[in-house]
């Protein structure tokens, strides 16, 4: 290193790594590239500050970062090369954007004088990524690149969290810059504005008159402080809580206020609950298409929307729009409410009773030897409350969603975007996020595993003891169900697959493996996998007729 005017001159790639580690990033995922060798070298020499996991494919890296950020509320870094590398990684970027998860992706680019000239593997990063990220930073100087790295981290966590992209021209990484700047992270959460406090007063008055209030809680209500605020608010209001899609850990499922999960499938007791509610509070949900029933869930203006992003609030016509963090808004409201009325409590109790009946294991008939409802229920009994459960995209996941009861905060992983392949790399990120040796279980279908299952070899190499459960029915379940319903049982096409021997595949990667072909052998296999000190895979073979635990209503699968 050289000194100039009291500062420290270093390669900009090294200064960028120093900036992000000072800002709190301590985990990075990468498929290494020549375009960011100075950053890679800086991470090698700073292994005490940042753990770098070299993955097998860039999509695995971004989905691992998604799993990390989902549990920590802070970003992991993803370092990829331009073109093929960056587009491979886009699946995790898109998932993080839809799930409001912080993530920062650094893209090694062509040399600055070649930008815009269709150079080798060049793409236009802004055009490619602006629709699936909060921002795409393209620096004009090496110094600006370092500054943008710090700004990207702050932005990824500000208000509604999400992914940010930083482009790193190859020659900028080699250039010398002053690396002595202070890059400590800032607290960007503002207090409630006077306007929002006034709206809280009005909303509290409306809620005091409500006899059948209902809460829908989503992705921004899952972090611990927001979850605590939600619990206090629900208890003070005496209102049932419906979890937005894949946000089941937003409140203890055994809490008498919990009323279930808004799944892809419409459930009659939930539909009636929504219909009978005289006021609905939506807390921290962007009201995605599944949660909102394609924006048909609320048909009048007797509702409030709490979300820390103006763009999301403007999509809907809520009577009360509170641009605020979930915790600050709900704590404010809780202070203003009276104790719940008796009719509120009867309404709440009936909702929770309906949920318990609906989620009772063994309550849905199966055709094969494996009852996935009992698989989920027995897993709950064998696992500690703080175990992390990740579900991949795929119809099999609805068995877990319906019959597994979440208790502790931040224990559900996976993507509401439906990204197949999220579970295996996501489990790696989740384990690094918790870092406390609690079990991390990734349920995936045969289709999802085949997309990113190679990252099991990453877990073996890095000694990350995740447990992968492959739910194998040898079909693309949701697609074949719709296909057969529409075109007839003889017309399955491109949806019946040929599964490999998952036991041999896992063992080839160096993981332990067990096979389950009936419900009775599941508990023993899971117990042995949990006792195994390393990555493990359980292959469950279940009947393709048991696609999902729902009837044949519209959009059933």
Coordinates of C-alpha atoms in Angstrom, one line a residue:
X1 CA 0.0 0.0 0.0
X2 CA 1.1 3.6 -0.7
X3 CA 0.3 6.7 1.4
X4 CA -0.7 10.0 -0.2
X5 CA -1.4 13.1 1.8
X6 CA -2.0 11.1 4.9
X7 CA -4.4 8.7 3.2
X8 CA -3.9 5.0 2.3
X9 CA -3.8 4.2 -1.4
X10 CA -5.0 0.7 -2.3
X11 CA -6.6 -1.1 -5.2
X12 CA -10.2 0.0 -5.6
X13 CA -11.3 -3.6 -5.5
X14 CA -9.6 -3.9 -2.1
X15 CA -11.1 -0.6 -1.0
X16 CA -14.6 -1.9 -2.0
X17 CA -14.1 -5.0 0.2
X18 CA -13.0 -2.8 3.1
X19 CA -16.0 -0.6 2.6
X20 CA -18.5 -3.4 2.6
X21 CA -17.0 -5.2 5.6
X22 CA -16.9 -2.0 7.6
X23 CA -20.6 -1.6 6.6
X24 CA -21.4 -4.9 8.2
X25 CA -21.3 -7.5 5.3
X26 CA -19.6 -10.6 6.6
X27 CA -20.8 -13.2 4.1
X28 CA -20.3 -13.4 0.4
X29 CA -21.2 -15.9 -2.3
X30 CA -19.3 -16.1 -5.6
X31 CA -18.5 -17.8 -8.8
X32 CA -15.0 -16.2 -9.2
X33 CA -14.2 -14.1 -12.3
X34 CA -11.2 -12.4 -13.7
X35 CA -13.0 -9.1 -13.8
X36 CA -12.9 -8.7 -10.0
X37 CA -9.6 -10.4 -9.0
X38 CA -8.6 -7.5 -6.7
X39 CA -11.8 -7.8 -4.7
X40 CA -11.4 -11.6 -4.5
X41 CA -7.8 -11.1 -3.3
X42 CA -8.9 -8.6 -0.7
X43 CA -11.5 -11.1 0.6
X44 CA -8.8 -13.8 0.8
X45 CA -6.7 -11.5 3.0
X46 CA -9.7 -10.5 5.1
X47 CA -11.0 -14.0 5.9
X48 CA -11.4 -13.0 9.5
X49 CA -13.9 -10.3 8.5
X50 CA -15.8 -12.0 5.6
X51 CA -16.6 -15.6 4.9
X52 CA -16.6 -16.3 1.1
X53 CA -18.5 -19.3 -0.2
X54 CA -17.6 -20.4 -3.8
X55 CA -20.8 -21.9 -5.3
X56 CA -21.2 -24.1 -8.3
X57 CA -23.5 -21.7 -10.2
X58 CA -24.3 -18.0 -9.8
X59 CA -28.0 -18.7 -9.2
X60 CA -27.0 -20.8 -6.3
X61 CA -25.1 -17.8 -4.9
X62 CA -27.9 -15.3 -5.2
X63 CA -30.4 -17.8 -3.7
X64 CA -28.0 -18.5 -0.8
X65 CA -27.8 -14.7 -0.3
X66 CA -31.6 -14.6 -0.4
X67 CA -31.7 -17.3 2.4
X68 CA -29.2 -15.3 4.4
X69 CA -30.9 -11.9 4.2
X70 CA -34.4 -13.4 4.8
X71 CA -33.3 -14.4 8.4
X72 CA -30.9 -11.6 9.3
X73 CA -32.5 -8.6 7.7
X74 CA -29.1 -7.5 6.4
X75 CA -27.5 -8.3 3.0
X76 CA -25.0 -10.8 2.0
X77 CA -22.8 -9.9 -1.0
X78 CA -22.9 -11.8 -4.3
X79 CA -19.9 -11.4 -6.6
X80 CA -20.4 -12.5 -10.2
X81 CA -19.1 -11.8 -13.7
X82 CA -21.1 -10.0 -16.3
X83 CA -23.3 -11.5 -19.0
X84 CA -23.8 -15.3 -18.3
X85 CA -22.8 -15.0 -14.6
X86 CA -25.0 -12.0 -13.9
X87 CA -28.0 -13.4 -15.7
X88 CA -27.6 -16.8 -14.0
X89 CA -27.8 -14.9 -10.7
X90 CA -30.9 -12.9 -11.7
X91 CA -33.2 -15.6 -10.2
X92 CA -32.1 -14.8 -6.7
X93 CA -32.2 -11.1 -7.4
X94 CA -35.8 -11.4 -8.6
X95 CA -36.8 -13.5 -5.6
X96 CA -35.2 -11.0 -3.2
X97 CA -37.0 -8.1 -4.8
X98 CA -40.4 -9.9 -4.6
X99 CA -39.7 -11.0 -1.0
X100 CA -38.3 -7.6 0.2
X101 CA -35.0 -9.1 1.2
X102 CA -31.7 -7.1 1.3
X103 CA -29.0 -8.3 -1.0
X104 CA -26.1 -6.6 -2.9
X105 CA -24.8 -8.0 -6.1
X106 CA -21.5 -6.9 -7.5
X107 CA -20.9 -7.5 -11.2
X108 CA -17.5 -7.7 -12.7
X109 CA -17.8 -5.8 -16.0
X110 CA -15.7 -5.1 -19.1
X111 CA -13.0 -2.4 -19.0
X112 CA -14.6 1.1 -18.8
X113 CA -13.5 2.1 -22.3
X114 CA -15.2 -0.9 -23.8
X115 CA -18.6 -0.3 -22.2
X116 CA -21.4 0.1 -24.8
X117 CA -19.4 -1.5 -27.6
X118 CA -20.8 -5.1 -27.4
X119 CA -17.7 -6.3 -25.7
X120 CA -17.2 -10.0 -24.7
X121 CA -20.1 -11.0 -22.5
X122 CA -21.3 -7.4 -22.1
X123 CA -24.9 -6.7 -21.2
X124 CA -26.7 -3.4 -20.3
X125 CA -27.0 -3.9 -16.6
X126 CA -29.5 -1.1 -16.0
X127 CA -31.9 -2.5 -18.7
X128 CA -31.5 -6.0 -17.4
X129 CA -31.8 -5.5 -13.7
X130 CA -33.7 -2.3 -13.0
X131 CA -37.1 -4.1 -12.9
X132 CA -35.9 -6.5 -10.2
X133 CA -33.8 -4.3 -8.0
X134 CA -34.1 -1.1 -6.0
X135 CA -31.2 0.4 -8.0
X136 CA -28.4 -0.4 -10.4
X137 CA -25.3 1.6 -9.6
X138 CA -22.9 2.2 -12.6
X139 CA -19.8 4.2 -11.5
X140 CA -17.9 6.6 -13.7
X141 CA -14.7 6.4 -11.6
X142 CA -13.0 3.9 -9.3
X143 CA -13.6 6.2 -6.3
X144 CA -17.2 6.4 -7.1
X145 CA -17.4 2.6 -7.4
X146 CA -16.2 2.3 -3.8
X147 CA -18.7 4.9 -2.6
X148 CA -21.5 3.2 -4.4
X149 CA -20.8 -0.1 -2.7
X150 CA -21.5 1.6 0.7
X151 CA -24.5 3.4 -0.6
X152 CA -25.9 0.1 -2.0
X153 CA -25.7 -1.6 1.4
X154 CA -27.6 1.2 3.0
X155 CA -30.2 1.3 0.3
X156 CA -30.7 -2.4 0.4
X157 CA -32.0 -2.1 4.0
X158 CA -33.7 1.3 3.8
X159 CA -37.5 1.3 4.2
X160 CA -38.7 -1.6 2.0
X161 CA -35.6 -3.8 1.8
X162 CA -34.5 -5.3 -1.5
X163 CA -31.6 -6.1 -3.8
X164 CA -29.2 -3.5 -5.3
X165 CA -26.7 -4.1 -8.1
X166 CA -23.2 -2.5 -8.3
X167 CA -21.3 -2.7 -11.5
X168 CA -17.5 -3.0 -11.3
X169 CA -15.6 -2.2 -14.5
X170 CA -12.5 -4.4 -14.6
X171 CA -10.0 -1.6 -14.9
X172 CA -11.6 0.2 -11.9
X173 CA -10.7 -2.7 -9.6
X174 CA -7.0 -2.3 -10.3
X175 CA -6.9 1.4 -10.0
X176 CA -5.5 3.0 -6.8
X177 CA -7.9 5.0 -4.5
X178 CA -7.8 6.4 -1.0
X179 CA -9.1 3.6 1.2
X180 CA -9.1 5.5 4.5
X181 CA -12.8 6.7 4.4
X182 CA -15.1 5.9 7.2
X183 CA -17.8 3.5 5.9
X184 CA -19.7 2.6 9.1
X185 CA -23.3 1.8 8.6
X186 CA -26.0 4.3 9.4
X187 CA -29.5 3.8 10.9
X188 CA -31.9 4.8 8.2
X189 CA -35.2 4.1 10.0
X190 CA -37.0 7.4 10.6
X191 CA -39.4 8.1 13.4
X192 CA -43.1 8.4 12.7
X193 CA -44.0 11.6 10.9
X194 CA -46.6 13.9 12.3
X195 CA -48.9 13.0 9.4
X196 CA -48.6 9.3 10.2
X197 CA -49.2 9.9 13.9
X198 CA -52.4 11.7 12.9
X199 CA -53.4 8.8 10.7
X200 CA -52.7 6.4 13.6
X201 CA -55.2 8.4 15.8
X202 CA -57.9 8.2 13.1
X203 CA -57.2 4.5 12.5
X204 CA -57.3 3.7 16.2
X205 CA -60.7 5.4 16.4
X206 CA -62.0 3.2 13.6
X207 CA -60.6 0.1 15.2
X208 CA -62.3 0.9 18.5
X209 CA -65.7 0.6 16.7
X210 CA -64.8 -2.7 15.0
X211 CA -66.6 -5.9 16.1
X212 CA -64.8 -8.2 13.7
X213 CA -61.4 -6.8 13.0
X214 CA -58.9 -8.9 11.0
X215 CA -55.1 -8.5 10.4
X216 CA -53.2 -9.7 7.4
X217 CA -49.4 -9.7 8.2
X218 CA -46.7 -10.1 5.6
X219 CA -43.0 -10.0 4.8
X220 CA -42.1 -6.8 6.6
X221 CA -43.7 -8.0 9.8
X222 CA -41.5 -11.0 10.2
X223 CA -38.3 -9.5 11.7
X224 CA -38.2 -9.9 15.5
X225 CA -39.2 -6.3 16.6
X226 CA -42.0 -6.1 14.0
X227 CA -43.2 -9.5 15.1
X228 CA -43.3 -8.4 18.7
X229 CA -45.3 -5.3 17.8
X230 CA -47.7 -7.4 15.8
X231 CA -48.3 -9.8 18.7
X232 CA -49.0 -6.9 21.1
X233 CA -51.3 -5.2 18.6
X234 CA -53.3 -8.4 17.8
X235 CA -53.7 -9.2 21.5
X236 CA -54.9 -5.6 22.3
X237 CA -57.3 -5.6 19.4
X238 CA -58.5 -9.2 19.8
X239 CA -58.1 -9.8 16.1
X240 CA -57.3 -12.9 14.2
X241 CA -54.1 -12.8 12.1
X242 CA -53.8 -14.3 8.7
X243 CA -50.3 -14.8 7.4
X244 CA -49.5 -13.5 3.9
X245 CA -48.2 -16.1 1.4
X246 CA -45.1 -17.9 2.8
X247 CA -45.0 -15.7 5.9
X248 CA -46.3 -18.3 8.4
X249 CA -43.8 -17.5 11.1
X250 CA -45.1 -13.9 11.4
X251 CA -46.8 -15.1 14.7
X252 CA -46.6 -18.3 16.7
X253 CA -49.1 -20.6 15.0
X254 CA -50.2 -21.9 18.5
X255 CA -51.2 -18.3 19.5
X256 CA -55.0 -18.1 19.8
X257 CA -54.9 -15.1 17.4
X258 CA -53.4 -17.1 14.5
X259 CA -55.9 -17.9 11.8
X260 CA -53.8 -19.5 9.1
X261 CA -51.9 -18.9 6.0
X262 CA -53.1 -17.4 2.7
X263 CA -52.0 -20.1 0.3
X264 CA -52.4 -20.3 -3.4
X265 CA -55.5 -22.4 -2.7
X266 CA -58.6 -20.6 -1.4
X267 CA -59.9 -22.1 1.9
X268 CA -63.5 -21.7 2.7
X269 CA -63.2 -20.7 6.4
X270 CA -60.6 -18.0 5.5
X271 CA -62.8 -16.7 2.7
X272 CA -65.7 -16.4 5.1
X273 CA -63.4 -14.7 7.7
X274 CA -62.4 -12.1 5.2
X275 CA -66.0 -11.6 4.1
X276 CA -67.2 -11.2 7.7
X277 CA -64.4 -8.8 8.8
X278 CA -65.7 -5.3 9.3
X279 CA -62.2 -3.8 9.2
X280 CA -58.9 -5.2 7.9
X281 CA -55.4 -4.0 8.9
X282 CA -52.7 -5.1 6.4
X283 CA -49.4 -4.9 8.2
X284 CA -46.1 -5.2 6.2
X285 CA -47.6 -7.1 3.2
X286 CA -47.2 -5.8 -0.3
X287 CA -50.4 -7.7 -1.1
X288 CA -48.8 -9.9 -3.7
X289 CA -51.0 -11.7 -6.2
X290 CA -51.4 -14.8 -4.1
X291 CA -52.1 -13.1 -0.8
X292 CA -54.5 -10.6 -2.3
X293 CA -56.3 -13.2 -4.5
X294 CA -55.2 -11.2 -7.5
X295 CA -56.2 -8.0 -5.7
X296 CA -59.8 -9.1 -5.1
X297 CA -59.4 -9.8 -1.4
X298 CA -60.7 -6.5 -0.1
X299 CA -63.8 -5.0 -1.8
X300 CA -64.5 -1.9 0.1
X301 CA -62.4 0.9 1.8
X302 CA -62.8 -0.4 5.4
X303 CA -59.1 -1.2 5.7
X304 CA -55.7 0.2 6.5
X305 CA -52.3 -0.5 4.8
X306 CA -49.1 -0.2 6.8
X307 CA -46.0 -0.4 4.6
X308 CA -42.7 1.5 4.4
X309 CA -42.8 2.1 0.6
X310 CA -44.9 4.8 -1.1
X311 CA -45.0 2.8 -4.4
X312 CA -46.7 -0.2 -2.8
X313 CA -49.2 2.0 -0.9
X314 CA -50.2 3.8 -4.0
X315 CA -51.2 0.5 -5.7
X316 CA -54.3 0.2 -3.5
X317 CA -57.2 2.4 -2.2
X318 CA -56.9 1.8 1.5
X319 CA -58.8 4.3 3.7
X320 CA -55.7 4.7 5.8
X321 CA -52.3 4.5 4.2
X322 CA -49.5 4.6 6.8
X323 CA -46.0 4.9 5.4
X324 CA -44.0 3.6 8.3
X325 CA -42.2 0.6 9.7
X326 CA -44.5 -2.1 11.0
X327 CA -43.2 -1.8 14.5
X328 CA -43.5 2.0 14.9
X329 CA -47.0 2.0 13.4
X330 CA -48.3 -1.0 15.4
X331 CA -46.8 0.2 18.7
X332 CA -48.4 3.6 18.2
X333 CA -51.8 2.0 17.5
X334 CA -51.5 -0.4 20.4
X335 CA -51.1 2.4 22.9
X336 CA -54.3 4.1 21.6
X337 CA -56.5 1.0 21.8
X338 CA -58.8 -0.1 24.6
X339 CA -58.9 -3.7 25.8
X340 CA -60.7 -6.0 23.3
X341 CA -64.4 -6.5 23.5
X342 CA -65.9 -9.9 24.2
X343 CA -67.4 -10.3 20.8
X344 CA -63.9 -9.6 19.3
X345 CA -62.5 -12.5 21.4
X346 CA -65.3 -14.9 20.3
X347 CA -64.6 -14.0 16.7
X348 CA -60.8 -14.6 17.3
X349 CA -61.4 -17.9 19.0
X350 CA -63.6 -19.3 16.2
X351 CA -61.0 -18.3 13.6
X352 CA -58.2 -20.1 15.5
X353 CA -60.4 -23.2 16.0
X354 CA -61.1 -23.3 12.3
X355 CA -57.3 -23.1 11.6
X356 CA -56.6 -26.0 14.0
X357 CA -59.3 -28.2 12.4
X358 CA -57.9 -27.4 8.9
X359 CA -54.3 -28.1 9.9
X360 CA -55.0 -31.4 11.7
X361 CA -52.6 -34.1 10.4
X362 CA -54.3 -37.0 8.6
X363 CA -57.3 -34.9 7.7
X364 CA -56.7 -35.0 3.9
X365 CA -57.0 -38.4 2.1
X366 CA -53.9 -39.7 0.2
X367 CA -53.6 -42.3 -2.5
X368 CA -50.0 -43.6 -1.8
X369 CA -48.0 -45.0 1.0
X370 CA -46.6 -41.6 2.2
X371 CA -48.9 -39.2 3.9
X372 CA -47.2 -35.8 3.6
X373 CA -49.4 -34.3 6.3
X374 CA -47.9 -36.8 8.8
X375 CA -44.4 -36.1 7.4
X376 CA -44.9 -32.4 8.3
X377 CA -46.5 -33.1 11.7
X378 CA -43.8 -35.6 12.7
X379 CA -41.1 -33.2 11.6
X380 CA -42.6 -30.6 13.9
X381 CA -42.5 -33.0 16.8
X382 CA -38.9 -34.0 16.2
X383 CA -37.5 -30.5 15.6
X384 CA -36.8 -27.7 18.1
X385 CA -39.0 -24.7 18.0
X386 CA -36.2 -22.6 16.4
X387 CA -35.4 -25.0 13.5
X388 CA -35.4 -23.4 10.1
X389 CA -37.8 -24.9 7.6
X390 CA -37.3 -24.0 3.9
X391 CA -39.7 -24.9 1.2
X392 CA -38.8 -24.7 -2.5
X393 CA -41.2 -23.8 -5.3
X394 CA -43.5 -26.6 -6.2
X395 CA -47.0 -28.0 -5.3
X396 CA -45.5 -30.5 -2.7
X397 CA -44.7 -27.5 -0.5
X398 CA -48.4 -27.0 0.2
X399 CA -48.4 -30.1 2.4
X400 CA -45.7 -28.5 4.6
X401 CA -47.5 -25.1 4.6
X402 CA -50.8 -26.6 5.7
X403 CA -49.6 -29.1 8.3
X404 CA -46.4 -27.8 9.8
X405 CA -46.9 -25.3 12.6
X406 CA -44.3 -22.5 13.0
X407 CA -43.6 -21.2 16.5
X408 CA -40.4 -19.1 16.7
X409 CA -39.6 -16.0 14.7
X410 CA -37.7 -16.2 11.4
X411 CA -38.0 -19.9 11.0
X412 CA -39.6 -20.1 7.6
X413 CA -37.5 -19.8 4.5
X414 CA -38.2 -19.9 0.8
X415 CA -39.4 -17.5 -1.8
X416 CA -42.9 -16.1 -2.5
X417 CA -41.8 -15.7 -6.1
X418 CA -42.1 -19.5 -6.6
X419 CA -38.5 -19.8 -7.7
X420 CA -37.8 -23.5 -8.1
X421 CA -34.3 -24.3 -6.8
X422 CA -34.4 -21.9 -3.9
X423 CA -34.3 -24.4 -1.1
X424 CA -30.9 -26.1 -1.3
X425 CA -28.8 -22.9 -1.7
X426 CA -31.2 -21.0 0.5
X427 CA -30.5 -23.5 3.3
X428 CA -26.8 -22.8 3.1
X429 CA -27.5 -19.1 3.4
X430 CA -29.9 -19.7 6.3
X431 CA -27.3 -21.8 8.2
X432 CA -24.7 -19.0 7.9
X433 CA -27.3 -16.5 9.0
X434 CA -28.1 -18.3 12.2
X435 CA -24.6 -19.6 13.0
X436 CA -25.9 -21.3 16.1
X437 CA -26.1 -24.9 15.0
X438 CA -29.9 -25.1 15.0
X439 CA -31.2 -27.6 12.4
X440 CA -31.9 -26.2 8.9
X441 CA -34.2 -28.4 6.9
X442 CA -34.8 -27.8 3.2
X443 CA -37.9 -29.4 1.6
X444 CA -37.7 -29.5 -2.1
X445 CA -39.4 -31.3 -5.0
X446 CA -37.5 -33.5 -7.4
X447 CA -37.8 -30.7 -10.0
X448 CA -36.4 -28.0 -7.7
X449 CA -33.6 -30.2 -6.4
X450 CA -32.5 -30.9 -10.0
X451 CA -32.1 -27.1 -10.7
X452 CA -29.7 -26.3 -7.9
X453 CA -29.0 -29.6 -6.1
X454 CA -25.3 -29.3 -7.1
X455 CA -25.0 -26.9 -4.2
X456 CA -25.2 -29.8 -1.9
X457 CA -21.6 -30.4 -2.9
X458 CA -20.9 -26.8 -1.7
X459 CA -22.4 -27.7 1.7
X460 CA -20.2 -30.7 1.9
X461 CA -17.0 -28.8 1.0
X462 CA -17.8 -26.0 3.5
X463 CA -19.0 -28.4 6.2
X464 CA -22.5 -26.8 6.4
X465 CA -24.7 -29.5 7.9
X466 CA -28.0 -28.7 6.2
X467 CA -30.6 -31.5 5.8
X468 CA -32.3 -31.8 2.4
X469 CA -35.6 -33.6 2.0
X470 CA -36.4 -34.4 -1.7
X471 CA -40.1 -34.9 -2.1
X472 CA -40.1 -36.9 -5.3
X473 CA -43.3 -37.6 -7.3
X474 CA -41.5 -37.7 -10.7
X475 CA -43.8 -35.1 -12.2
X476 CA -44.1 -31.3 -12.5
X477 CA -47.0 -31.5 -10.1
X478 CA -48.9 -28.2 -10.5
X479 CA -48.5 -28.2 -14.2
X480 CA -49.6 -31.8 -14.8
X481 CA -52.6 -31.3 -12.6
X482 CA -53.8 -28.4 -14.7
X483 CA -52.9 -30.1 -17.9
X484 CA -54.8 -33.3 -17.1
X485 CA -57.9 -31.3 -15.9
X486 CA -57.9 -29.3 -19.1
X487 CA -56.9 -31.8 -21.8
X488 CA -57.6 -35.2 -20.3
X489 CA -55.7 -38.0 -18.4
X490 CA -54.1 -39.4 -21.5
X491 CA -52.5 -36.1 -22.5
X492 CA -49.7 -35.5 -20.1
X493 CA -46.9 -33.9 -22.1
X494 CA -43.5 -32.6 -20.9
X495 CA -44.6 -33.0 -17.3
X496 CA -43.6 -36.6 -16.5
X497 CA -39.9 -36.7 -15.6
X498 CA -37.3 -39.3 -15.0
X499 CA -35.8 -38.9 -11.5
X500 CA -32.3 -40.0 -10.9
X501 CA -31.2 -42.1 -8.0
X502 CA -31.1 -39.3 -5.4
X503 CA -29.3 -41.6 -2.8
X504 CA -26.4 -42.2 -5.2
X505 CA -26.4 -38.6 -6.2
X506 CA -26.1 -37.4 -2.6
X507 CA -23.5 -39.9 -1.8
X508 CA -21.5 -38.8 -4.8
X509 CA -21.5 -35.3 -3.5
X510 CA -20.2 -36.7 -0.1
X511 CA -23.5 -36.3 1.8
X512 CA -25.2 -39.0 3.9
X513 CA -28.5 -40.2 2.5
X514 CA -31.7 -42.1 3.5
X515 CA -34.7 -43.3 1.5
X516 CA -38.3 -43.1 2.7
X517 CA -41.0 -45.0 0.8
X518 CA -43.7 -45.1 3.5
X519 CA -44.8 -42.8 6.3
X520 CA -43.7 -45.2 9.0
X521 CA -39.9 -45.0 8.1
X522 CA -39.8 -41.2 8.0
X523 CA -39.3 -40.4 11.7
X524 CA -36.3 -42.8 12.0
X525 CA -34.7 -41.4 8.8
X526 CA -35.1 -37.8 10.0
X527 CA -33.7 -38.7 13.4
X528 CA -30.7 -40.2 11.9
X529 CA -30.2 -37.3 9.5
X530 CA -30.4 -34.9 12.4
X531 CA -27.8 -36.9 14.3
X532 CA -25.4 -37.0 11.4
X533 CA -22.7 -34.4 11.8
X534 CA -22.7 -33.1 8.2
X535 CA -25.0 -32.5 5.2
X536 CA -27.6 -35.2 4.6
X537 CA -30.4 -36.0 2.1
X538 CA -33.6 -37.8 2.6
X539 CA -35.3 -39.1 -0.5
X540 CA -39.1 -39.3 0.0
X541 CA -40.9 -41.2 -2.8
X542 CA -44.6 -40.2 -2.8
X543 CA -47.5 -40.8 -5.1
X544 CA -47.9 -38.4 -8.0
X545 CA -51.7 -38.4 -7.4
X546 CA -51.0 -36.8 -4.0
X547 CA -50.0 -33.5 -5.5
X548 CA -51.4 -31.0 -3.0
X549 CA -53.8 -31.3 0.0
X550 CA -56.6 -29.3 -1.7
X551 CA -59.7 -30.0 -3.7
X552 CA -60.4 -29.3 -7.4
X553 CA -61.5 -25.7 -7.1
X554 CA -60.3 -22.9 -9.3
X555 CA -56.5 -22.7 -9.2
X556 CA -56.4 -25.7 -6.8
X557 CA -52.8 -26.5 -7.9

